[in-house]
Coordinates of C-alpha atoms and ligand atoms in Angstrom, one line a residue:
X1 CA 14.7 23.6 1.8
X2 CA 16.2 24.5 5.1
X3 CA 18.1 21.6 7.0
X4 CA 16.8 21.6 10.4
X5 CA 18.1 18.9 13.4
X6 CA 16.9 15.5 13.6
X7 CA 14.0 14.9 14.7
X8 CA 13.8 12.5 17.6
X9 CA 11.0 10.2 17.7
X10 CA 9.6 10.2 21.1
X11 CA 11.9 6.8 22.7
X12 CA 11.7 3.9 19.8
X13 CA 12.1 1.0 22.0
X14 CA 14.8 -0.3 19.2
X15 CA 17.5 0.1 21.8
X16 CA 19.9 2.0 20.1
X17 CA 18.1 4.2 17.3
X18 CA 21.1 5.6 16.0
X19 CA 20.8 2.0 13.8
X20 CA 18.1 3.6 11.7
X21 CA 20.5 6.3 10.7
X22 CA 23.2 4.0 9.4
X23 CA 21.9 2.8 6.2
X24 CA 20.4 -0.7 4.8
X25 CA 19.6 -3.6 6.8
X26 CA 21.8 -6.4 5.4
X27 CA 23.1 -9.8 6.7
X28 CA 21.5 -9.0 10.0
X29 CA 22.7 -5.8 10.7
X30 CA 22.7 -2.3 9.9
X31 CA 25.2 -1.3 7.0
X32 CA 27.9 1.5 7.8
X33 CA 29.2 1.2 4.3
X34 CA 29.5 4.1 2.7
X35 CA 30.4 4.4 -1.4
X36 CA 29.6 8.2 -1.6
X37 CA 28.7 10.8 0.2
X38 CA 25.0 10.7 -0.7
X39 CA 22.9 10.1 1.9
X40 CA 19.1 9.7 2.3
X41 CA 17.7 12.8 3.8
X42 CA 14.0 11.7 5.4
X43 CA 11.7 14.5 6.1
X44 CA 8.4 15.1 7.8
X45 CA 5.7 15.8 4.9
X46 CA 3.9 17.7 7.8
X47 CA 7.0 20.5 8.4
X48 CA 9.9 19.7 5.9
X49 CA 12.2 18.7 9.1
X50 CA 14.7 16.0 8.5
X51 CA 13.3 13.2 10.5
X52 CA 16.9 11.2 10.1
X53 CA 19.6 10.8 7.2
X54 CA 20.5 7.4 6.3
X55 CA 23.5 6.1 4.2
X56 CA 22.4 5.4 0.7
X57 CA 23.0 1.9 -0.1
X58 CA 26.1 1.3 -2.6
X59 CA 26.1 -1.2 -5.2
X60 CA 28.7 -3.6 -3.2
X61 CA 25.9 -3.7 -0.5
X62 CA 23.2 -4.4 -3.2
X63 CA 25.3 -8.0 -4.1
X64 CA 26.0 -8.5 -0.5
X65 CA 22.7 -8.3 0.3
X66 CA 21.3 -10.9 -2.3
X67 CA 24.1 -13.1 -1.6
X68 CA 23.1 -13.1 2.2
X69 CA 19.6 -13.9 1.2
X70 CA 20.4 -16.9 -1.0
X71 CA 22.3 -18.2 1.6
X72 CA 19.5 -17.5 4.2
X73 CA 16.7 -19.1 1.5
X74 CA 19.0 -22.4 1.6
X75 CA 18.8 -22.8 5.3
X76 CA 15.1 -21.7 5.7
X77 CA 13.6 -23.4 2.9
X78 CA 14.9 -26.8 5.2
X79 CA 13.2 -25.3 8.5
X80 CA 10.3 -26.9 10.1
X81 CA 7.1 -25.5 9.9
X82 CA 7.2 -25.0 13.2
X83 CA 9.9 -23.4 13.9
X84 CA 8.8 -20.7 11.1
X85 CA 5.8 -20.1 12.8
X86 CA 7.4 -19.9 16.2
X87 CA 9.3 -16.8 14.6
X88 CA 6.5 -15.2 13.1
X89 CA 5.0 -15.5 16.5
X90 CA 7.7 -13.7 18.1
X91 CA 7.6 -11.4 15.4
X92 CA 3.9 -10.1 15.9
X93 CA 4.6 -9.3 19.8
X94 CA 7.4 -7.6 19.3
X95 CA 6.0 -5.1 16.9
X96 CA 2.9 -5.4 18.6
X97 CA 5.2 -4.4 21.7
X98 CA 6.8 -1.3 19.7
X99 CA 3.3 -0.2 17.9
X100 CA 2.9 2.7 19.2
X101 CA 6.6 4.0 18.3
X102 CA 6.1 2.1 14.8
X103 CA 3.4 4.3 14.9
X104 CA 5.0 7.2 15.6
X105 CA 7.3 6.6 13.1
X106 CA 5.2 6.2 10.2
X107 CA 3.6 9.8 10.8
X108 CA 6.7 11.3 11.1
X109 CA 8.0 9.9 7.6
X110 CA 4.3 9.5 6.0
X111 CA 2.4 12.2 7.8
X112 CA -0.6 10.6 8.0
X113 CA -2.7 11.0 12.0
X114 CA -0.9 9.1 14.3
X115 CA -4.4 7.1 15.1
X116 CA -4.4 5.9 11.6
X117 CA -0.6 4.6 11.9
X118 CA -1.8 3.0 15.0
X119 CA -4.8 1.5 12.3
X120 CA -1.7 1.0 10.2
X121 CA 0.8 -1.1 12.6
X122 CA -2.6 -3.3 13.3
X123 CA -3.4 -4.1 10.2
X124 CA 0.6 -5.0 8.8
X125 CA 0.3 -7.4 12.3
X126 CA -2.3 -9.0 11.1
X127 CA -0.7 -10.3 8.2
X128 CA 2.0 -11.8 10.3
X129 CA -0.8 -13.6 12.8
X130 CA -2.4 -15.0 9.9
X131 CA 0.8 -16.4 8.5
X132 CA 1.6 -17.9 12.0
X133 CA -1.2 -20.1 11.4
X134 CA -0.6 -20.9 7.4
X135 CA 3.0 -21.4 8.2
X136 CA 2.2 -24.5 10.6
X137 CA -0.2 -25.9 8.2
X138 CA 2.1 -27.6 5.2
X139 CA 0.3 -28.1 2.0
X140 CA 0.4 -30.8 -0.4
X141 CA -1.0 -34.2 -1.9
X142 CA -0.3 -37.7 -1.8
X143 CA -2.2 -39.8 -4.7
X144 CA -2.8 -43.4 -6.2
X145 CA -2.8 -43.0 -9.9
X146 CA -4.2 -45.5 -12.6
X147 CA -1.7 -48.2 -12.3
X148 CA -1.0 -50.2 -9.0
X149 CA 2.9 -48.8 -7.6
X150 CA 2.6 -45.6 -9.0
X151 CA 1.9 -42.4 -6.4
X152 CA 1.9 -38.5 -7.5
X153 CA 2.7 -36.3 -5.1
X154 CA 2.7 -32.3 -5.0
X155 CA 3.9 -30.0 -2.6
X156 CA 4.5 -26.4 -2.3
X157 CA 8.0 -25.0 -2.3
X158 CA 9.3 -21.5 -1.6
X159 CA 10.2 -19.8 -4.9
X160 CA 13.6 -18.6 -3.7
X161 CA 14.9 -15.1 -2.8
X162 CA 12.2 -12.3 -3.7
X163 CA 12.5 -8.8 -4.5
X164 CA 10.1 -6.8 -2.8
X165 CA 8.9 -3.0 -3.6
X166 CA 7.0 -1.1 -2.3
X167 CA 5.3 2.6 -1.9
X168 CA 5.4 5.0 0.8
X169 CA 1.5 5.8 1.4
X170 CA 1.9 2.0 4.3
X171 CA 5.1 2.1 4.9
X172 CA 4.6 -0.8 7.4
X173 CA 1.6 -2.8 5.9
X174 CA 2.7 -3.0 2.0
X175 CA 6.3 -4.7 3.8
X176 CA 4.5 -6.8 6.2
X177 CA 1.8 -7.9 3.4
X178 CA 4.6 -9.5 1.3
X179 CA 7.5 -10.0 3.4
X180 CA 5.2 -12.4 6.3
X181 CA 4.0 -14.6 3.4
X182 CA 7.1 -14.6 1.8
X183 CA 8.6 -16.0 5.2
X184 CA 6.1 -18.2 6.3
X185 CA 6.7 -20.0 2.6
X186 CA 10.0 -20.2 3.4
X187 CA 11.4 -17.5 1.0
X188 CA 13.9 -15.0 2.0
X189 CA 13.8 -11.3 0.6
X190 CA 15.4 -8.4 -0.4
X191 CA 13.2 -5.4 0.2
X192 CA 13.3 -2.2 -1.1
X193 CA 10.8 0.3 0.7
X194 CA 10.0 3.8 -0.9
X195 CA 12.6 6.3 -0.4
X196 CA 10.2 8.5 1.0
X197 CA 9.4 6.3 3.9
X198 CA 12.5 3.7 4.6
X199 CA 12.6 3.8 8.5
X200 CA 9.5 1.6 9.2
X201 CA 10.4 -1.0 7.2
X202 CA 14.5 -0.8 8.7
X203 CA 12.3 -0.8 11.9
X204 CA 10.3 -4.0 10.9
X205 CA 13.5 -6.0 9.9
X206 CA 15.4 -5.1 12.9
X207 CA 12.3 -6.4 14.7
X208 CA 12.1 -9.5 12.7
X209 CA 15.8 -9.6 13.6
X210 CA 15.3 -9.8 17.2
X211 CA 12.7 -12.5 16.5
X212 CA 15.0 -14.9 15.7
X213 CA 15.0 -14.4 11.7
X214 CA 18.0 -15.9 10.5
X215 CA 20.4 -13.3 8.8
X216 CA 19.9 -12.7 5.3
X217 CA 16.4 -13.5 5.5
X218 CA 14.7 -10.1 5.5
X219 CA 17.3 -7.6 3.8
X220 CA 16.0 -3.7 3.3
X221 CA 17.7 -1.6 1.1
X222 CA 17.7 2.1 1.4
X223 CA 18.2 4.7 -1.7
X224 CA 17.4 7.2 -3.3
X225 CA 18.7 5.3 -6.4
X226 CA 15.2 3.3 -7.0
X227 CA 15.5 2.3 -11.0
X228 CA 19.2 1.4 -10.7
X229 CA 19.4 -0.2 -7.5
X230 CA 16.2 -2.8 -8.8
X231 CA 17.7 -3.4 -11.9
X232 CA 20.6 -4.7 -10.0
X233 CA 18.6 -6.8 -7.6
X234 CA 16.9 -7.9 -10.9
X235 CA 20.3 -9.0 -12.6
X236 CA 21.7 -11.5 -9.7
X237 CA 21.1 -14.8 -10.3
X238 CA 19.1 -16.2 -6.9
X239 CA 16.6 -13.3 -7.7
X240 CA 13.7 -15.8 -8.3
X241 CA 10.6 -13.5 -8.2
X242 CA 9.6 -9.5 -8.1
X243 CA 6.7 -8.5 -5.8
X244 CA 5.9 -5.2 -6.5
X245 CA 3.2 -2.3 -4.8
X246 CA 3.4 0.9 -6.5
X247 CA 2.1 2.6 -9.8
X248 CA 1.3 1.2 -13.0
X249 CA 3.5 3.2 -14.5
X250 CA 6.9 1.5 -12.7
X251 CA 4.8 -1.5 -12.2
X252 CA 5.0 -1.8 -15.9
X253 CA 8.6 -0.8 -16.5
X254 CA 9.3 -3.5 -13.6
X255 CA 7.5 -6.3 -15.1
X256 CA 9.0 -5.9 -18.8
X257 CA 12.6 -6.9 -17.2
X258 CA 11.1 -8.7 -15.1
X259 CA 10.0 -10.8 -18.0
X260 CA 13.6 -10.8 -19.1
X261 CA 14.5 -13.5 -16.6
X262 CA 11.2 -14.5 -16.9
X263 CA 10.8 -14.3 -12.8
X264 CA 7.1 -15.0 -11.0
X265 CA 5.9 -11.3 -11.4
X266 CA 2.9 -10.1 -8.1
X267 CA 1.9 -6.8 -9.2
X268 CA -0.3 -4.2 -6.9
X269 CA -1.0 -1.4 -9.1
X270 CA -2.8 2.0 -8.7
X271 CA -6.8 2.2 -8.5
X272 CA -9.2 4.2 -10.1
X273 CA -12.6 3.4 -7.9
X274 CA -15.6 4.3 -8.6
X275 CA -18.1 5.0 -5.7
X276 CA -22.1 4.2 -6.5
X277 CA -24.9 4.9 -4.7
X278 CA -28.5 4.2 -6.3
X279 CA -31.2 5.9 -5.2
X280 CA -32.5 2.7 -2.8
X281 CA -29.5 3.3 -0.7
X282 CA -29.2 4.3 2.8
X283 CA -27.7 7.8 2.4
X284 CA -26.3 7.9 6.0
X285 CA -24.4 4.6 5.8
X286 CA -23.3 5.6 2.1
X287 CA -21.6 9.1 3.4
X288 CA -20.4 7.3 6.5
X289 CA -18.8 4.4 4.1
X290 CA -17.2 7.5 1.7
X291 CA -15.8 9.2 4.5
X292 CA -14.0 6.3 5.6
X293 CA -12.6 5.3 3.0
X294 CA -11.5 8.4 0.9
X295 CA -9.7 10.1 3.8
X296 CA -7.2 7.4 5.4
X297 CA -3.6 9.1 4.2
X298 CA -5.2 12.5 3.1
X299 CA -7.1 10.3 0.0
X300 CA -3.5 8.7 -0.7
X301 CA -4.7 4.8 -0.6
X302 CA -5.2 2.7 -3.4
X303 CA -8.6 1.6 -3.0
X304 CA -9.5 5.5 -2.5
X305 CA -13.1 6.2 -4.0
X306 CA -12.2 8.5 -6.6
X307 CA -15.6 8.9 -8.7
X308 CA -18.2 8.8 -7.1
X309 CA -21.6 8.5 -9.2
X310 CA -25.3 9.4 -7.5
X311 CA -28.1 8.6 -8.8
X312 CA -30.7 11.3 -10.4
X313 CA -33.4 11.8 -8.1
X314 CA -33.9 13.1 -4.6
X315 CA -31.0 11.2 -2.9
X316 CA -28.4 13.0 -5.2
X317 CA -29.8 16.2 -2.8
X318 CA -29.0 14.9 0.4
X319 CA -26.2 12.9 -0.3
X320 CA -25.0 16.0 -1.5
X321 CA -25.9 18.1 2.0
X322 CA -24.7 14.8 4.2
X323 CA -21.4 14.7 2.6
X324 CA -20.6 18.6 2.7
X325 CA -21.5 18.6 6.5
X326 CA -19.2 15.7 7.0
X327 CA -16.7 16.7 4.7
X328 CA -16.3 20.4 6.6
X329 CA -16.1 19.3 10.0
X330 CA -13.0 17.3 9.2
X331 CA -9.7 19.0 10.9
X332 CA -6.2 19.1 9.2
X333 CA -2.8 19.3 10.6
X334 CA 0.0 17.7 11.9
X335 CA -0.6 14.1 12.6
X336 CA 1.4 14.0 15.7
X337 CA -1.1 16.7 17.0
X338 CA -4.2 15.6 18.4
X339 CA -7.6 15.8 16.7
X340 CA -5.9 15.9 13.3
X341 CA -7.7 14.1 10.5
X342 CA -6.2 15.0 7.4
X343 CA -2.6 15.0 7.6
X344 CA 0.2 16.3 4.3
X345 CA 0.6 15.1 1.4
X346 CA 3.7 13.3 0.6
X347 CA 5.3 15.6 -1.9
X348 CA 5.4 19.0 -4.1
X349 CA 4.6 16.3 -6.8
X350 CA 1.9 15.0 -5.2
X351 CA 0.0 18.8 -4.2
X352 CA 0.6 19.6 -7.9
X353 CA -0.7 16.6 -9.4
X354 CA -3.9 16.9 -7.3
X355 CA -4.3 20.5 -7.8
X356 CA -3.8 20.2 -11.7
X357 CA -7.3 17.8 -11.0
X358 CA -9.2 19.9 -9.6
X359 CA -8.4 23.3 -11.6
X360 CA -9.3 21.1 -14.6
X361 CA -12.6 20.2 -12.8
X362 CA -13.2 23.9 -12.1
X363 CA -12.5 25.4 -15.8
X364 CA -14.6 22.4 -17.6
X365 CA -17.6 23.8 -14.9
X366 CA -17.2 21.4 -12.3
X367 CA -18.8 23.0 -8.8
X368 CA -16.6 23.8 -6.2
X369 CA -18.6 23.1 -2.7
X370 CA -15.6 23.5 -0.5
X371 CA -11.5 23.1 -0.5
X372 CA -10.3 24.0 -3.7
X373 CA -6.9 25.5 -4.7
X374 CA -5.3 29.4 -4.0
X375 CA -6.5 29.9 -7.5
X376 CA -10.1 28.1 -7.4
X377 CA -10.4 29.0 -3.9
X378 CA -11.6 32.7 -4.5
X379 CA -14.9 31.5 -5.4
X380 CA -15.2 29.3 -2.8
X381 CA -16.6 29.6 0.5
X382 CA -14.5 27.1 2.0
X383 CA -13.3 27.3 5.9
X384 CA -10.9 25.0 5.8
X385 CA -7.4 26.1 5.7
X386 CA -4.2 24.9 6.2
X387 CA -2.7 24.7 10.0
X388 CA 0.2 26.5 10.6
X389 CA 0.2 26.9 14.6
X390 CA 4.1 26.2 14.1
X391 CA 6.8 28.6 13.5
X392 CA 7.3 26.7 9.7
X393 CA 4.0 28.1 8.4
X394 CA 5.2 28.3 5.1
X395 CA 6.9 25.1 4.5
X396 CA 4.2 23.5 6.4
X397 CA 1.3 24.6 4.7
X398 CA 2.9 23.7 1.2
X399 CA 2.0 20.0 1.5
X400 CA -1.6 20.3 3.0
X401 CA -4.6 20.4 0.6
X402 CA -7.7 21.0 2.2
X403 CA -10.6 18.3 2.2
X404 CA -12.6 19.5 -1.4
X405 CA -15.4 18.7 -2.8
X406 CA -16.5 19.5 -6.3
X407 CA -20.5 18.7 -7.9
X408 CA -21.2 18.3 -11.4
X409 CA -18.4 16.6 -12.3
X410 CA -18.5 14.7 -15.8
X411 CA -16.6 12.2 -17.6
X412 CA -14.2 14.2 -19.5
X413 CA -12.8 15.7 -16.6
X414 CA -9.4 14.6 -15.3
X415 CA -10.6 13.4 -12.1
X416 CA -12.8 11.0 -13.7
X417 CA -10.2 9.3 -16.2
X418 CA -6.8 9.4 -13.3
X419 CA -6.2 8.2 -9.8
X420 CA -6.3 11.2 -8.2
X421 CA -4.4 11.0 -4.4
X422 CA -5.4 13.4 -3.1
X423 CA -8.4 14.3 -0.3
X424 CA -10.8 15.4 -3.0
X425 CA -14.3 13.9 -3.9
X426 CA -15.6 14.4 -7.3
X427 CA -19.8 13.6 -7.5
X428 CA -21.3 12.5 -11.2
X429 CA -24.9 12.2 -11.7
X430 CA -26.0 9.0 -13.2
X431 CA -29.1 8.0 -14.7
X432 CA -29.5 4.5 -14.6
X433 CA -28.0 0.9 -13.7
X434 CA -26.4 -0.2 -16.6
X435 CA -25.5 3.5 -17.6
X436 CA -23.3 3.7 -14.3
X437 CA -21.6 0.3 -14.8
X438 CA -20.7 0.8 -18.2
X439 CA -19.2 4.5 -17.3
X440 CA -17.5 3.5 -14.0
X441 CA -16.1 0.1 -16.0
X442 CA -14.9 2.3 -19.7
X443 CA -13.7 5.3 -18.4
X444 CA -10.2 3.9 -16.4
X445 CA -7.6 1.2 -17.4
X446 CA -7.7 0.5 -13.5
X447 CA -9.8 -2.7 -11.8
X448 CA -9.0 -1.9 -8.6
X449 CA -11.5 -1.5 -6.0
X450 CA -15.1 -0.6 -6.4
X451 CA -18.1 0.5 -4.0
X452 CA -21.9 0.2 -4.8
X453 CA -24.4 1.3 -1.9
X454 CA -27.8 -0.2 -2.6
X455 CA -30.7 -2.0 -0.6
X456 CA -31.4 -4.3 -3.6
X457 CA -29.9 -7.4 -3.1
X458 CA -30.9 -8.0 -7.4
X459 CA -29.0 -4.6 -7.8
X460 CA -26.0 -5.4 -5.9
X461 CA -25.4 -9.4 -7.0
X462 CA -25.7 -7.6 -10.7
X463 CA -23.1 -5.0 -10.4
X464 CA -20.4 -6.9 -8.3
X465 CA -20.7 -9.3 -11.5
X466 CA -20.6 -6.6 -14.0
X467 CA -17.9 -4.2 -12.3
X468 CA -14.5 -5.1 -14.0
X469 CA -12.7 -4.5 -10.4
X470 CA -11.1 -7.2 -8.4
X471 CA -12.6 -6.1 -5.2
X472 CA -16.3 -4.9 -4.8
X473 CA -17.4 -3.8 -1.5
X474 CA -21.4 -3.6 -1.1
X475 CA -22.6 -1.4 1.7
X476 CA -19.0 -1.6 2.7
X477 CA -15.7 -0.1 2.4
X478 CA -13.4 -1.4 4.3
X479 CA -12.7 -4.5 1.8
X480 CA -8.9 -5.0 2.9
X481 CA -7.9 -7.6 5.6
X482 CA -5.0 -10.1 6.0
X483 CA -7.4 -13.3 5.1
X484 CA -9.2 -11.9 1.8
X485 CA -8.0 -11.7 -1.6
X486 CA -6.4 -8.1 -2.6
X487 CA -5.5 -7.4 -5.6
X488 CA -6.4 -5.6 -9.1
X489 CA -8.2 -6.4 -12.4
X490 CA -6.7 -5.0 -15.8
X491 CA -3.9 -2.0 -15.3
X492 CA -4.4 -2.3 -11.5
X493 CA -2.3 -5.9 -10.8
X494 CA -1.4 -9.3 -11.4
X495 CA -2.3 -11.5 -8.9
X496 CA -3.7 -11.1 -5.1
X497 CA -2.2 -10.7 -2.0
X498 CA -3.9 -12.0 1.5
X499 CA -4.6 -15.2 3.1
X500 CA -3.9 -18.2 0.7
X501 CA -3.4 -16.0 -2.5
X502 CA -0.1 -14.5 -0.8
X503 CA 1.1 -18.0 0.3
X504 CA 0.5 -19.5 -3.4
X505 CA 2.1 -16.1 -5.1
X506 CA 5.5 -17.3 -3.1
X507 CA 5.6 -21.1 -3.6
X508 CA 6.0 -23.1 -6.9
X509 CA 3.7 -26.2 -7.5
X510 CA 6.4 -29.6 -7.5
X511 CA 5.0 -32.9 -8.4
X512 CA 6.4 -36.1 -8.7
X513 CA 5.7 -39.2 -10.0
X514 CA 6.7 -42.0 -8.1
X515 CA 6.5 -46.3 -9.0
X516 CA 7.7 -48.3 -5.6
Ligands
LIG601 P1 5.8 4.5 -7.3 O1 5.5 3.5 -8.4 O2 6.4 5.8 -7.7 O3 6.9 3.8 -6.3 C1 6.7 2.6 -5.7 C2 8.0 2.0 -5.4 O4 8.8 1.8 -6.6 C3 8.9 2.8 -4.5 O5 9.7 2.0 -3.7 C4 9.8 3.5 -5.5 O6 11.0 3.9 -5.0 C5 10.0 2.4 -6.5 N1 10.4 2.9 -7.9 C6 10.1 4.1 -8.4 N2 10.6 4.1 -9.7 C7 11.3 2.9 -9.9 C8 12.0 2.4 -10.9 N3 12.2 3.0 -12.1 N4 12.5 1.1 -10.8 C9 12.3 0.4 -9.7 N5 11.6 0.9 -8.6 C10 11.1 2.1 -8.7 O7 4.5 4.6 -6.4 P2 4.3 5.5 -5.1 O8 4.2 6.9 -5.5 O9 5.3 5.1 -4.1 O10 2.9 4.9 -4.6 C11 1.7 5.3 -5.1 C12 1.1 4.4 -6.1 O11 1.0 3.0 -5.5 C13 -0.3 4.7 -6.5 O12 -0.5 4.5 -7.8 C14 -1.2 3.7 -5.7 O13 -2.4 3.4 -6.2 C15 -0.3 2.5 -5.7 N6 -0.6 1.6 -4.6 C16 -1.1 0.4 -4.9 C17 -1.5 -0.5 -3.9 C18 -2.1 -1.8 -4.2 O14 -2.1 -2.7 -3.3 N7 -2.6 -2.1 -5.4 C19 -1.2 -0.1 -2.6 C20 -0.6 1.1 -2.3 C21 -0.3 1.9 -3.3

């Protein structure tokens, strides 16, 4: 790929922006250490421009980092409630302050519309506005027991310094979900964002910096280096627990050493949701919910629909018509360009992965309705195309796949047994209730998210208790939000994020007895 000039974000209000370029955010600054000469090339999914190089983090910076943190953790774990939630305060305005260049940020690294990284920066503030509150409110118990003198008390106390992974599809929310918890409880952390999409979260710590947070608290290490720079992290002693967002497949490999040090493990793994709509539902409200949900980041979200069973009958027909009027009216292109609705995908991975799904769909007789690939798209009648109004039209147009939608698609096919990530909707046909449970629970290893559209309240109590997800929206897909429980069932997670559940997942439980 051609090297082309920085990009410059349009006036980051991070006073001097050249910081972003140095390298990692430890101790309270930005590190100008350099071991190699390897550096961190970010690009724009959108054009293939290099959005900013960055200094990739050396192993001396690695131990300096986790050594900051514990010595941060020592201090904060002593502050006063209300002194954390006066930082987190500050915190929130001043990236509500800079939201619309964290916004512009997080399009130029993720490539996702610049109204959904606006969506984006909202929703990661959130987290920290709902901490401000559960950071004043100290949690604990005081009791009698059975014998007269003798009181048991338990509190809540940070776990120590945390690890902290995460992907590049929010590249400020899956920070902010962990790291304002993770504060609030009076941990410190060592983060380590996607290399795809590092900036936001140097952004967010020098913003947390100006805040008042201590140095050493929030530490963000930038490399290309993912497996060895973790296992690192992993190895020094104040490490005390691994919060992880990603796939199942590192997930996994995480947790297993991990377990060698037998740290508190939070996993948020990949999804596999299935999408049902029986024929009671209300078709408009059921597209409208679809649409929604399976388009935010091009189809690249977790809690994606990514089956989505109809049931026999007349509302299979104009669900079918609803969504393919909806579905070709949506526009793609650069996010920073107005109008756009579907931005890149992240990588050449990523287009071949997806592509690989829906040629499998297409050869096992799948319909295609509209999208497709260059090779399934000769038989299809599809108007959408990739933009390339700038002078990069080839580069551009690699990482764009069009909006597609494919009917008759069956169980055996690969987009109904894998997360797919991609901006493609595959519709089954199902006959009957517990049919469509039993084939949207067997067919994945993922317990993600799930959606059921139905007017019967009998229908909808009986599927949100039979659906082997951890989240089950009914006539509703936006299930996500800083106070509710997120998290995963079977290969999709261990344990929830949001409100309380993130505060518990980064404390322990301490009792003691006392006689007086
Ligand atoms: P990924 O697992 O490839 O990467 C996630 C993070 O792990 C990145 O920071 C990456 O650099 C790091 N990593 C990669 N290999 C590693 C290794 N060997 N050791 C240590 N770290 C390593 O996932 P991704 O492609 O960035 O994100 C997409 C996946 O994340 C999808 O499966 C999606 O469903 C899942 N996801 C889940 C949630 C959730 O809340 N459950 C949210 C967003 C994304």
């Amino acid at each position: 790929m051609l090297e082309r000039p920085p990009v410059c974000w349009k006036g980051l209000q991070l006073n001097d922006s050249n910081l972003l370029g140095a390298g990692s955010f430890i101790d309270g600054s930005f590190s100008r250490s350099r071991s190699s000469d390897v550096d961190l090339i970010v690009t724009n999914p959108a054009n293939g421009g290099i959005v900013r190089r960055v200094v990739d983090i050396s192993d001396h910076d690695v131990k300096r980092a986790a050594t900051s943190a514990e010595t941060a953790f020592q201090l904060w774990r002593l502050s006063s409630l209300k002194n954390r939630s006066a930082f987190l305060r500050r915190w929130h305005t001043l990236v509500m302050e800079n939201r619309e260049d964290l916004a512009h940020l997080i399009t130029l690294e993720n490539g996702k519309p610049l109204s959904e990284a606006r969506v984006e920066v909202d929703y990661a503030a959130s987290f920290i506005d709902w901490n401000v509150l559960a950071a004043t409110q100290g949690r604990g118990s005081l009791a009698v027991q059975h014998e007269e003198d003798l009181y048991a008390s338990t509190t809540h106390q940070p776990i120590g310094v945390c690890l902290v992974i995460t992907p590049w599809n929010f590249p400020a929310a899956m920070i902010v979900r962990k790291v304002a918890p993770a504060l609030a409880a009076g941990c410190a952390v060592v983060a380590k964002p996607s290399d795809l999409t590092p900036l936001t979260a140097l952004a967010l710590a020098e913003l947390a910096s100006r805040a008042g947070a201590p140095r050493g608290l929030f530490n963000v290490l930038a490399t290309t280096r993912a497996g060895p720079v973790s296992d690192l992290v992993l190895q020094q002693r104040c490490i005390r627990m691994l919060s992880f967002t990603g796939s199942t497949r590192v997930g996994k490999l995480l947790a297993a050493k991990a377990g060698q040090r037998l740290l508190k493990t939070s996993l948020e793994l990949g999804g596999h949701a299935p999408f049902i709509v029986y024929d009671d539902a209300d078709v408009e409200a059921a597209v409208d919910g679809l649409m929604k949900n399976k388009f935010r980041v091009a189809g690249q979200t977790c809690i994606a629909a990514n089956r989505v069973f109809v049931q026999r009958g007349p509302i299979y027909h104009d669900f079918c018509t609803q969504l393919t009027e909806r579905m070709a009216s949506l526009v793609m292109g650069n996010g920073l360009e107005n109008g756009a609705q579907i931005g890149p995908l992240i990588s050449e991975a990523a287009v071949e992965r997806v592509t690989a799904h829906v040629d499998d769909a297409v050869a096992r007789g799948a319909t295609l309705v509209l999208g497709g690939t260059s090779k399934t798209k000769s038989s299809s009648s599809s108007e959408l195309e990739a933009s390339d109004d700038t002078d990069e039209g080839e580069e551009k147009a690699s990482l764009f796949f069009p909006p597609t939608l494919l009917l008759g698609v069956t169980d055996d096919m690969l987009l109904a047994k894998e997360e797919t990530f991609g901006p493609v909707v595959g519709v089954l046909m199902f006959t009957e209730e517990r049919e469509v449970i039993r084939r949207a629970n067997d067919n994945t290893e993922g317990g993600l998210a799930s959606y059921v559209y139905t007017s019967d309240a009998g229908r909808a109590l009986r599927a949100s208790k039979d659906l082997s997800f951890g989240m089950v929206g009914v006539n509703e897909t936006n299930v996500s939000n800083c106070a509710t429980p997120f998290g995963g069932m079977k290969e999709s997670g261990l344990g929830r994020e949001g409100g309380v559940h993130s505060l518990e997942a980064f404390t322990e439980v301490k009792y003691a007895l006392m006689r007086f």
